[in-house]
Amino acid sequence: QVQLVESGGDSVQAGGSLRLSCEASADAFSQNYIAWFRQAPGKEREGLVSSDFAGGTPVYADSVKGRFTISLDDPQGTVYLTMNSLKPEDTAMYYCATAPGFMSQTRRLRPQGYTKWGQGTQVTVSS
């Protein structure tokens, strides 16, 4: 049973940085992909970045490309999302999720196909 637990959310000023953590159970790394999503109140869940576990090139959303970076620490079973140059529009609940099956690059930032989700961690960016 894949289990994911996010942490690291906080309230920061615009321009600041945060690093979110997603602690994954050992069997999570047998999945095909792990991704970070976010959802702001009244908005759809947005895919931010998707990575495979084989060292392939991550896929980033245009909204975060160049500001956010995903990294995997296999020995610790932790996936990180480093967020720089934060903006008020980055305010949302942030989730990590895993997907067991193959997805085309265009589908990897869509929530469909991701079957395991964490409970989320809140990020608030003030101007």
mmCIF file of N, CA and C in Angstrom:
data_model
loop_
_atom_site.group_PDB
_atom_site.id
_atom_site.type_symbol
_atom_site.label_atom_id
_atom_site.label_comp_id
_atom_site.label_asym_id
_atom_site.label_seq_id
_atom_site.Cartn_x
_atom_site.Cartn_y
_atom_site.Cartn_z
ATOM 1 N N GLN A 1 0.852 -1.184 0.000
ATOM 2 C CA GLN A 1 0.000 0.000 0.000
ATOM 3 C C GLN A 1 0.890 1.238 0.000
ATOM 4 N N VAL A 2 0.825 1.991 -1.088
ATOM 5 C CA VAL A 2 1.625 3.198 -1.192
ATOM 6 C C VAL A 2 1.090 4.246 -0.228
ATOM 7 N N GLN A 3 1.985 4.836 0.535
ATOM 8 C CA GLN A 3 1.600 5.920 1.432
ATOM 9 C C GLN A 3 2.492 7.119 1.185
ATOM 10 N N LEU A 4 1.882 8.288 1.159
ATOM 11 C CA LEU A 4 2.586 9.530 0.878
ATOM 12 C C LEU A 4 2.217 10.549 1.942
ATOM 13 N N VAL A 5 3.217 11.224 2.496
ATOM 14 C CA VAL A 5 2.968 12.227 3.528
ATOM 15 C C VAL A 5 3.754 13.481 3.188
ATOM 16 N N GLU A 6 3.028 14.565 2.923
ATOM 17 C CA GLU A 6 3.670 15.837 2.595
ATOM 18 C C GLU A 6 3.914 16.655 3.864
ATOM 19 N N SER A 7 4.937 17.490 3.791
ATOM 20 C CA SER A 7 5.215 18.431 4.877
ATOM 21 C C SER A 7 6.024 19.590 4.313
ATOM 22 N N GLY A 8 6.207 20.627 5.121
ATOM 23 C CA GLY A 8 7.043 21.754 4.725
ATOM 24 C C GLY A 8 6.279 22.987 4.307
ATOM 25 N N GLY A 9 4.965 22.887 4.213
ATOM 26 C CA GLY A 9 4.190 24.062 3.865
ATOM 27 C C GLY A 9 4.279 25.137 4.940
ATOM 28 N N ASP A 10 4.171 26.386 4.507
ATOM 29 C CA ASP A 10 4.331 27.502 5.449
ATOM 30 C C ASP A 10 3.771 28.762 4.814
ATOM 31 N N SER A 11 3.793 29.841 5.579
ATOM 32 C CA SER A 11 3.440 31.163 5.074
ATOM 33 C C SER A 11 4.729 31.947 4.846
ATOM 34 N N VAL A 12 4.884 32.483 3.633
ATOM 35 C CA VAL A 12 6.105 33.215 3.288
ATOM 36 C C VAL A 12 5.743 34.481 2.529
ATOM 37 N N GLN A 13 6.711 35.377 2.452
ATOM 38 C CA GLN A 13 6.551 36.591 1.670
ATOM 39 C C GLN A 13 6.858 36.302 0.210
ATOM 40 N N ALA A 14 6.255 37.093 -0.670
ATOM 41 C CA ALA A 14 6.551 36.972 -2.097
ATOM 42 C C ALA A 14 8.061 37.122 -2.313
ATOM 43 N N GLY A 15 8.584 36.308 -3.221
ATOM 44 C CA GLY A 15 10.014 36.310 -3.474
ATOM 45 C C GLY A 15 10.785 35.314 -2.640
ATOM 46 N N GLY A 16 10.130 34.748 -1.641
ATOM 47 C CA GLY A 16 10.775 33.789 -0.761
ATOM 48 C C GLY A 16 10.840 32.399 -1.348
ATOM 49 N N SER A 17 11.361 31.467 -0.550
ATOM 50 C CA SER A 17 11.542 30.093 -0.982
ATOM 51 C C SER A 17 11.011 29.125 0.073
ATOM 52 N N LEU A 18 10.629 27.953 -0.385
ATOM 53 C CA LEU A 18 10.225 26.864 0.496
ATOM 54 C C LEU A 18 10.677 25.553 -0.130
ATOM 55 N N ARG A 19 10.874 24.553 0.722
ATOM 56 C CA ARG A 19 11.100 23.202 0.230
ATOM 57 C C ARG A 19 10.068 22.283 0.862
ATOM 58 N N LEU A 20 9.257 21.698 0.012
ATOM 59 C CA LEU A 20 8.267 20.729 0.457
ATOM 60 C C LEU A 20 8.854 19.331 0.392
ATOM 61 N N SER A 21 8.415 18.478 1.320
ATOM 62 C CA SER A 21 8.862 17.093 1.348
ATOM 63 C C SER A 21 7.672 16.165 1.182
ATOM 64 N N CYS A 22 7.907 15.062 0.523
ATOM 65 C CA CYS A 22 6.906 14.012 0.373
ATOM 66 C C CYS A 22 7.590 12.715 0.801
ATOM 67 N N GLU A 23 7.255 12.247 1.985
ATOM 68 C CA GLU A 23 7.811 10.975 2.466
ATOM 69 C C GLU A 23 6.982 9.847 1.869
ATOM 70 N N ALA A 24 7.665 8.977 1.135
ATOM 71 C CA ALA A 24 6.982 7.916 0.416
ATOM 72 C C ALA A 24 7.333 6.562 1.014
ATOM 73 N N SER A 25 6.331 5.699 1.117
ATOM 74 C CA SER A 25 6.587 4.333 1.551
ATOM 75 C C SER A 25 7.439 3.628 0.503
ATOM 76 N N ALA A 26 8.093 2.553 0.914
ATOM 77 C CA ALA A 26 9.062 1.890 0.032
ATOM 78 C C ALA A 26 8.445 1.468 -1.288
ATOM 79 N N ASP A 27 7.203 1.012 -1.262
ATOM 80 C CA ASP A 27 6.589 0.532 -2.503
ATOM 81 C C ASP A 27 6.205 1.664 -3.439
ATOM 82 N N ALA A 28 6.276 2.909 -2.968
ATOM 83 C CA ALA A 28 5.990 4.020 -3.873
ATOM 84 C C ALA A 28 6.999 4.081 -5.006
ATOM 85 N N PHE A 29 8.222 3.666 -4.714
ATOM 86 C CA PHE A 29 9.270 3.754 -5.715
ATOM 87 C C PHE A 29 9.155 2.651 -6.773
ATOM 88 N N SER A 30 8.168 1.770 -6.624
ATOM 89 C CA SER A 30 7.886 0.803 -7.679
ATOM 90 C C SER A 30 6.850 1.338 -8.656
ATOM 91 N N GLN A 31 6.309 2.512 -8.354
ATOM 92 C CA GLN A 31 5.377 3.155 -9.264
ATOM 93 C C GLN A 31 6.146 3.728 -10.451
ATOM 94 N N ASN A 32 5.408 4.155 -11.474
ATOM 95 C CA ASN A 32 6.074 4.722 -12.647
ATOM 96 C C ASN A 32 6.452 6.186 -12.464
ATOM 97 N N TYR A 33 5.544 6.957 -11.876
ATOM 98 C CA TYR A 33 5.761 8.395 -11.782
ATOM 99 C C TYR A 33 5.403 8.911 -10.396
ATOM 100 N N ILE A 34 6.060 9.975 -10.029
ATOM 101 C CA ILE A 34 5.663 10.735 -8.853
ATOM 102 C C ILE A 34 5.576 12.190 -9.273
ATOM 103 N N ALA A 35 4.577 12.891 -8.762
ATOM 104 C CA ALA A 35 4.322 14.248 -9.216
ATOM 105 C C ALA A 35 3.872 15.124 -8.058
ATOM 106 N N TRP A 36 4.016 16.406 -8.275
ATOM 107 C CA TRP A 36 3.475 17.409 -7.367
ATOM 108 C C TRP A 36 2.340 18.151 -8.066
ATOM 109 N N PHE A 37 1.266 18.312 -7.333
ATOM 110 C CA PHE A 37 0.109 19.066 -7.792
ATOM 111 C C PHE A 37 -0.205 20.132 -6.752
ATOM 112 N N ARG A 38 -1.058 21.077 -7.127
ATOM 113 C CA ARG A 38 -1.565 22.031 -6.156
ATOM 114 C C ARG A 38 -3.020 22.370 -6.497
ATOM 115 N N GLN A 39 -3.718 22.815 -5.492
ATOM 116 C CA GLN A 39 -5.103 23.211 -5.700
ATOM 117 C C GLN A 39 -5.426 24.393 -4.804
ATOM 118 N N ALA A 40 -5.819 25.479 -5.434
ATOM 119 C CA ALA A 40 -6.255 26.666 -4.719
ATOM 120 C C ALA A 40 -7.772 26.619 -4.591
ATOM 121 N N PRO A 41 -8.323 27.295 -3.594
ATOM 122 C CA PRO A 41 -9.779 27.286 -3.411
ATOM 123 C C PRO A 41 -10.515 27.742 -4.673
ATOM 124 N N GLY A 42 -11.496 26.963 -5.068
ATOM 125 C CA GLY A 42 -12.295 27.306 -6.228
ATOM 126 C C GLY A 42 -11.645 27.022 -7.568
ATOM 127 N N LYS A 43 -10.458 26.423 -7.540
ATOM 128 C CA LYS A 43 -9.744 26.134 -8.797
ATOM 129 C C LYS A 43 -9.526 24.645 -8.951
ATOM 130 N N GLU A 44 -9.262 24.224 -10.178
ATOM 131 C CA GLU A 44 -8.975 22.830 -10.450
ATOM 132 C C GLU A 44 -7.568 22.481 -9.958
ATOM 133 N N ARG A 45 -7.373 21.188 -9.711
ATOM 134 C CA ARG A 45 -6.048 20.722 -9.318
ATOM 135 C C ARG A 45 -5.099 20.886 -10.498
ATOM 136 N N GLU A 46 -3.939 21.472 -10.218
ATOM 137 C CA GLU A 46 -2.972 21.803 -11.266
ATOM 138 C C GLU A 46 -1.712 20.967 -11.111
ATOM 139 N N GLY A 47 -1.300 20.315 -12.167
ATOM 140 C CA GLY A 47 -0.042 19.577 -12.158
ATOM 141 C C GLY A 47 1.133 20.514 -12.285
ATOM 142 N N LEU A 48 2.142 20.329 -11.437
ATOM 143 C CA LEU A 48 3.304 21.213 -11.420
ATOM 144 C C LEU A 48 4.533 20.537 -12.049
ATOM 145 N N VAL A 49 4.799 19.322 -11.643
ATOM 146 C CA VAL A 49 5.977 18.616 -12.136
ATOM 147 C C VAL A 49 5.755 17.129 -11.943
ATOM 148 N N SER A 50 6.227 16.359 -12.913
ATOM 149 C CA SER A 50 6.130 14.909 -12.854
ATOM 150 C C SER A 50 7.500 14.321 -13.164
ATOM 151 N N SER A 51 7.914 13.342 -12.353
ATOM 152 C CA SER A 51 9.194 12.695 -12.554
ATOM 153 C C SER A 51 8.998 11.192 -12.540
ATOM 154 N N ASP A 52 9.809 10.485 -13.322
ATOM 155 C CA ASP A 52 9.796 9.039 -13.173
ATOM 156 C C ASP A 52 10.847 8.666 -12.135
ATOM 157 N N PHE A 53 10.950 7.395 -11.817
ATOM 158 C CA PHE A 53 11.891 6.935 -10.805
ATOM 159 C C PHE A 53 13.166 6.375 -11.432
ATOM 160 N N ALA A 54 13.287 6.548 -12.746
ATOM 161 C CA ALA A 54 14.434 5.989 -13.452
ATOM 162 C C ALA A 54 15.446 7.054 -13.866
ATOM 163 N N GLY A 55 15.294 8.248 -13.326
ATOM 164 C CA GLY A 55 16.257 9.298 -13.654
ATOM 165 C C GLY A 55 15.962 10.037 -14.930
ATOM 166 N N GLY A 56 14.754 9.890 -15.455
ATOM 167 C CA GLY A 56 14.382 10.600 -16.668
ATOM 168 C C GLY A 56 14.178 12.084 -16.410
ATOM 169 N N THR A 57 14.067 12.848 -17.462
ATOM 170 C CA THR A 57 13.896 14.291 -17.342
ATOM 171 C C THR A 57 12.497 14.609 -16.829
ATOM 172 N N PRO A 58 12.385 15.378 -15.749
ATOM 173 C CA PRO A 58 11.049 15.734 -15.253
ATOM 174 C C PRO A 58 10.301 16.617 -16.246
ATOM 175 N N VAL A 59 9.005 16.579 -16.128
ATOM 176 C CA VAL A 59 8.131 17.433 -16.928
ATOM 177 C C VAL A 59 7.573 18.514 -16.014
ATOM 178 N N TYR A 60 7.781 19.778 -16.381
ATOM 179 C CA TYR A 60 7.327 20.907 -15.569
ATOM 180 C C TYR A 60 6.209 21.672 -16.269
ATOM 181 N N ALA A 61 5.295 22.188 -15.466
ATOM 182 C CA ALA A 61 4.300 23.115 -15.982
ATOM 183 C C ALA A 61 4.966 24.456 -16.280
ATOM 184 N N ASP A 62 4.468 25.141 -17.280
ATOM 185 C CA ASP A 62 5.042 26.444 -17.631
ATOM 186 C C ASP A 62 4.966 27.429 -16.466
ATOM 187 N N SER A 63 3.942 27.286 -15.646
ATOM 188 C CA SER A 63 3.738 28.235 -14.552
ATOM 189 C C SER A 63 4.839 28.173 -13.485
ATOM 190 N N VAL A 64 5.577 27.063 -13.440
ATOM 191 C CA VAL A 64 6.600 26.911 -12.399
ATOM 192 C C VAL A 64 7.984 26.623 -12.968
ATOM 193 N N LYS A 65 8.071 26.482 -14.273
ATOM 194 C CA LYS A 65 9.356 26.146 -14.895
ATOM 195 C C LYS A 65 10.382 27.233 -14.581
ATOM 196 N N GLY A 66 11.550 26.806 -14.128
ATOM 197 C CA GLY A 66 12.601 27.749 -13.779
ATOM 198 C C GLY A 66 12.536 28.234 -12.342
ATOM 199 N N ARG A 67 11.425 27.991 -11.665
ATOM 200 C CA ARG A 67 11.282 28.403 -10.257
ATOM 201 C C ARG A 67 11.212 27.205 -9.315
ATOM 202 N N PHE A 68 10.572 26.127 -9.753
ATOM 203 C CA PHE A 68 10.381 24.947 -8.921
ATOM 204 C C PHE A 68 11.268 23.818 -9.442
ATOM 205 N N THR A 69 11.769 22.994 -8.512
ATOM 206 C CA THR A 69 12.609 21.862 -8.883
ATOM 207 C C THR A 69 12.218 20.643 -8.065
ATOM 208 N N ILE A 70 12.033 19.514 -8.738
ATOM 209 C CA ILE A 70 11.758 18.257 -8.049
ATOM 210 C C ILE A 70 13.069 17.500 -7.885
ATOM 211 N N SER A 71 13.226 16.843 -6.736
ATOM 212 C CA SER A 71 14.392 15.994 -6.529
ATOM 213 C C SER A 71 13.970 14.783 -5.710
ATOM 214 N N LEU A 72 14.666 13.670 -5.940
ATOM 215 C CA LEU A 72 14.338 12.406 -5.289
ATOM 216 C C LEU A 72 15.517 11.936 -4.456
ATOM 217 N N ASP A 73 15.251 11.583 -3.215
ATOM 218 C CA ASP A 73 16.262 11.024 -2.336
ATOM 219 C C ASP A 73 15.852 9.588 -2.056
ATOM 220 N N ASP A 74 16.321 8.681 -2.940
ATOM 221 C CA ASP A 74 15.883 7.287 -2.838
ATOM 222 C C ASP A 74 16.183 6.656 -1.479
ATOM 223 N N PRO A 75 17.411 6.805 -0.946
ATOM 224 C CA PRO A 75 17.690 6.139 0.333
ATOM 225 C C PRO A 75 16.744 6.570 1.443
ATOM 226 N N GLN A 76 16.351 7.846 1.405
ATOM 227 C CA GLN A 76 15.465 8.346 2.451
ATOM 228 C C GLN A 76 13.998 8.131 2.112
ATOM 229 N N GLY A 77 13.738 7.764 0.859
ATOM 230 C CA GLY A 77 12.348 7.603 0.439
ATOM 231 C C GLY A 77 11.589 8.905 0.433
ATOM 232 N N THR A 78 12.274 9.994 0.089
ATOM 233 C CA THR A 78 11.666 11.314 0.136
ATOM 234 C C THR A 78 11.794 12.004 -1.220
ATOM 235 N N VAL A 79 10.725 12.667 -1.610
ATOM 236 C CA VAL A 79 10.715 13.474 -2.824
ATOM 237 C C VAL A 79 10.519 14.923 -2.399
ATOM 238 N N TYR A 80 11.336 15.807 -2.948
ATOM 239 C CA TYR A 80 11.288 17.204 -2.556
ATOM 240 C C TYR A 80 10.774 18.076 -3.706
ATOM 241 N N LEU A 81 10.149 19.166 -3.318
ATOM 242 C CA LEU A 81 9.811 20.215 -4.276
ATOM 243 C C LEU A 81 10.397 21.509 -3.729
ATOM 244 N N THR A 82 11.455 21.991 -4.370
ATOM 245 C CA THR A 82 12.083 23.240 -3.977
ATOM 246 C C THR A 82 11.448 24.364 -4.778
ATOM 247 N N MET A 83 10.942 25.348 -4.074
ATOM 248 C CA MET A 83 10.196 26.431 -4.714
ATOM 249 C C MET A 83 10.886 27.754 -4.432
ATOM 250 N N ASN A 84 11.287 28.444 -5.477
ATOM 251 C CA ASN A 84 11.945 29.741 -5.374
ATOM 252 C C ASN A 84 11.086 30.820 -6.021
ATOM 253 N N SER A 85 11.421 32.071 -5.704
ATOM 254 C CA SER A 85 10.718 33.221 -6.292
ATOM 255 C C SER A 85 9.205 33.065 -6.182
ATOM 256 N N LEU A 86 8.751 32.748 -4.997
ATOM 257 C CA LEU A 86 7.327 32.483 -4.804
ATOM 258 C C LEU A 86 6.493 33.731 -5.027
ATOM 259 N N LYS A 87 5.304 33.503 -5.558
ATOM 260 C CA LYS A 87 4.362 34.582 -5.876
ATOM 261 C C LYS A 87 3.057 34.347 -5.121
ATOM 262 N N PRO A 88 2.280 35.385 -4.906
ATOM 263 C CA PRO A 88 0.984 35.181 -4.230
ATOM 264 C C PRO A 88 0.114 34.155 -4.939
ATOM 265 N N GLU A 89 0.210 34.074 -6.248
ATOM 266 C CA GLU A 89 -0.598 33.103 -6.989
ATOM 267 C C GLU A 89 -0.132 31.665 -6.801
ATOM 268 N N ASP A 90 0.967 31.458 -6.088
ATOM 269 C CA ASP A 90 1.406 30.106 -5.745
ATOM 270 C C ASP A 90 0.695 29.588 -4.498
ATOM 271 N N THR A 91 -0.098 30.429 -3.865
ATOM 272 C CA THR A 91 -0.837 30.015 -2.672
ATOM 273 C C THR A 91 -1.810 28.903 -3.011
ATOM 274 N N ALA A 92 -1.692 27.786 -2.314
ATOM 275 C CA ALA A 92 -2.525 26.611 -2.598
ATOM 276 C C ALA A 92 -2.182 25.503 -1.612
ATOM 277 N N MET A 93 -2.977 24.440 -1.659
ATOM 278 C CA MET A 93 -2.630 23.190 -0.999
ATOM 279 C C MET A 93 -1.807 22.385 -1.999
ATOM 280 N N TYR A 94 -0.680 21.869 -1.536
ATOM 281 C CA TYR A 94 0.231 21.131 -2.404
ATOM 282 C C TYR A 94 0.189 19.643 -2.064
ATOM 283 N N TYR A 95 0.114 18.822 -3.108
ATOM 284 C CA TYR A 95 -0.003 17.376 -2.953
ATOM 285 C C TYR A 95 1.070 16.663 -3.763
ATOM 286 N N CYS A 96 1.553 15.534 -3.243
ATOM 287 C CA CYS A 96 2.325 14.625 -4.077
ATOM 288 C C CYS A 96 1.450 13.416 -4.390
ATOM 289 N N ALA A 97 1.747 12.773 -5.488
ATOM 290 C CA ALA A 97 0.931 11.654 -5.954
ATOM 291 C C ALA A 97 1.789 10.728 -6.798
ATOM 292 N N THR A 98 1.406 9.455 -6.852
ATOM 293 C CA THR A 98 2.110 8.491 -7.688
ATOM 294 C C THR A 98 1.153 7.846 -8.685
ATOM 295 N N ALA A 99 1.730 7.418 -9.799
ATOM 296 C CA ALA A 99 0.965 6.766 -10.859
ATOM 297 C C ALA A 99 1.631 5.448 -11.213
ATOM 298 N N PRO A 100 0.859 4.354 -11.327
ATOM 299 C CA PRO A 100 1.459 3.047 -11.594
ATOM 300 C C PRO A 100 1.710 2.753 -13.059
ATOM 301 N N GLY A 101 0.961 3.391 -13.948
ATOM 302 C CA GLY A 101 1.027 3.027 -15.352
ATOM 303 C C GLY A 101 1.787 4.032 -16.185
ATOM 304 N N PHE A 102 2.045 3.658 -17.415
ATOM 305 C CA PHE A 102 2.727 4.553 -18.347
ATOM 306 C C PHE A 102 1.781 5.668 -18.786
ATOM 307 N N MET A 103 2.319 6.867 -18.885
ATOM 308 C CA MET A 103 1.550 7.990 -19.415
ATOM 309 C C MET A 103 2.410 8.761 -20.410
ATOM 310 N N SER A 104 1.777 9.267 -21.448
ATOM 311 C CA SER A 104 2.501 10.122 -22.377
ATOM 312 C C SER A 104 2.878 11.415 -21.665
ATOM 313 N N GLN A 105 3.852 12.102 -22.222
ATOM 314 C CA GLN A 105 4.336 13.317 -21.583
ATOM 315 C C GLN A 105 3.219 14.342 -21.403
ATOM 316 N N THR A 106 2.307 14.403 -22.362
ATOM 317 C CA THR A 106 1.237 15.394 -22.273
ATOM 318 C C THR A 106 0.238 15.089 -21.165
ATOM 319 N N ARG A 107 0.205 13.839 -20.723
ATOM 320 C CA ARG A 107 -0.766 13.453 -19.709
ATOM 321 C C ARG A 107 -0.179 13.471 -18.302
ATOM 322 N N ARG A 108 1.127 13.603 -18.191
ATOM 323 C CA ARG A 108 1.768 13.422 -16.895
ATOM 324 C C ARG A 108 1.481 14.547 -15.915
ATOM 325 N N LEU A 109 0.965 15.667 -16.388
ATOM 326 C CA LEU A 109 0.619 16.752 -15.481
ATOM 327 C C LEU A 109 -0.884 16.839 -15.235
ATOM 328 N N ARG A 110 -1.582 15.814 -15.618
ATOM 329 C CA ARG A 110 -3.015 15.745 -15.351
ATOM 330 C C ARG A 110 -3.251 14.808 -14.184
ATOM 331 N N PRO A 111 -4.183 15.119 -13.286
ATOM 332 C CA PRO A 111 -4.381 14.272 -12.104
ATOM 333 C C PRO A 111 -4.902 12.870 -12.426
ATOM 334 N N GLN A 112 -5.599 12.731 -13.561
ATOM 335 C CA GLN A 112 -6.092 11.399 -13.931
ATOM 336 C C GLN A 112 -4.893 10.482 -14.150
ATOM 337 N N GLY A 113 -4.963 9.319 -13.625
ATOM 338 C CA GLY A 113 -3.857 8.371 -13.773
ATOM 339 C C GLY A 113 -3.022 8.261 -12.513
ATOM 340 N N TYR A 114 -3.094 9.289 -11.658
ATOM 341 C CA TYR A 114 -2.393 9.237 -10.372
ATOM 342 C C TYR A 114 -3.364 8.641 -9.357
ATOM 343 N N THR A 115 -2.975 7.521 -8.790
ATOM 344 C CA THR A 115 -3.912 6.764 -7.973
ATOM 345 C C THR A 115 -3.677 6.909 -6.475
ATOM 346 N N LYS A 116 -2.487 7.317 -6.072
ATOM 347 C CA LYS A 116 -2.195 7.478 -4.662
ATOM 348 C C LYS A 116 -1.835 8.930 -4.403
ATOM 349 N N TRP A 117 -2.426 9.487 -3.354
ATOM 350 C CA TRP A 117 -2.251 10.897 -3.026
ATOM 351 C C TRP A 117 -1.954 11.056 -1.544
ATOM 352 N N GLY A 118 -1.162 12.067 -1.227
ATOM 353 C CA GLY A 118 -0.977 12.444 0.155
ATOM 354 C C GLY A 118 -2.109 13.348 0.613
ATOM 355 N N GLN A 119 -1.999 13.791 1.847
ATOM 356 C CA GLN A 119 -3.067 14.602 2.431
ATOM 357 C C GLN A 119 -2.894 16.091 2.136
ATOM 358 N N GLY A 120 -1.728 16.480 1.667
ATOM 359 C CA GLY A 120 -1.495 17.865 1.286
ATOM 360 C C GLY A 120 -0.815 18.685 2.365
ATOM 361 N N THR A 121 -0.157 19.756 1.932
ATOM 362 C CA THR A 121 0.470 20.717 2.841
ATOM 363 C C THR A 121 0.211 22.119 2.288
ATOM 364 N N GLN A 122 -0.148 23.052 3.155
ATOM 365 C CA GLN A 122 -0.595 24.378 2.721
ATOM 366 C C GLN A 122 0.581 25.325 2.544
ATOM 367 N N VAL A 123 0.588 26.017 1.412
ATOM 368 C CA VAL A 123 1.560 27.066 1.140
ATOM 369 C C VAL A 123 0.795 28.375 0.945
ATOM 370 N N THR A 124 1.191 29.393 1.683
ATOM 371 C CA THR A 124 0.568 30.702 1.565
ATOM 372 C C THR A 124 1.649 31.737 1.300
ATOM 373 N N VAL A 125 1.484 32.492 0.217
ATOM 374 C CA VAL A 125 2.466 33.505 -0.163
ATOM 375 C C VAL A 125 1.783 34.868 -0.107
ATOM 376 N N SER A 126 2.313 35.758 0.698
ATOM 377 C CA SER A 126 1.726 37.080 0.842
ATOM 378 C C SER A 126 2.560 38.113 0.095
ATOM 379 N N SER A 127 1.876 39.139 -0.368
ATOM 380 C CA SER A 127 2.558 40.182 -1.145
ATOM 381 C C SER A 127 3.142 41.253 -0.241
#
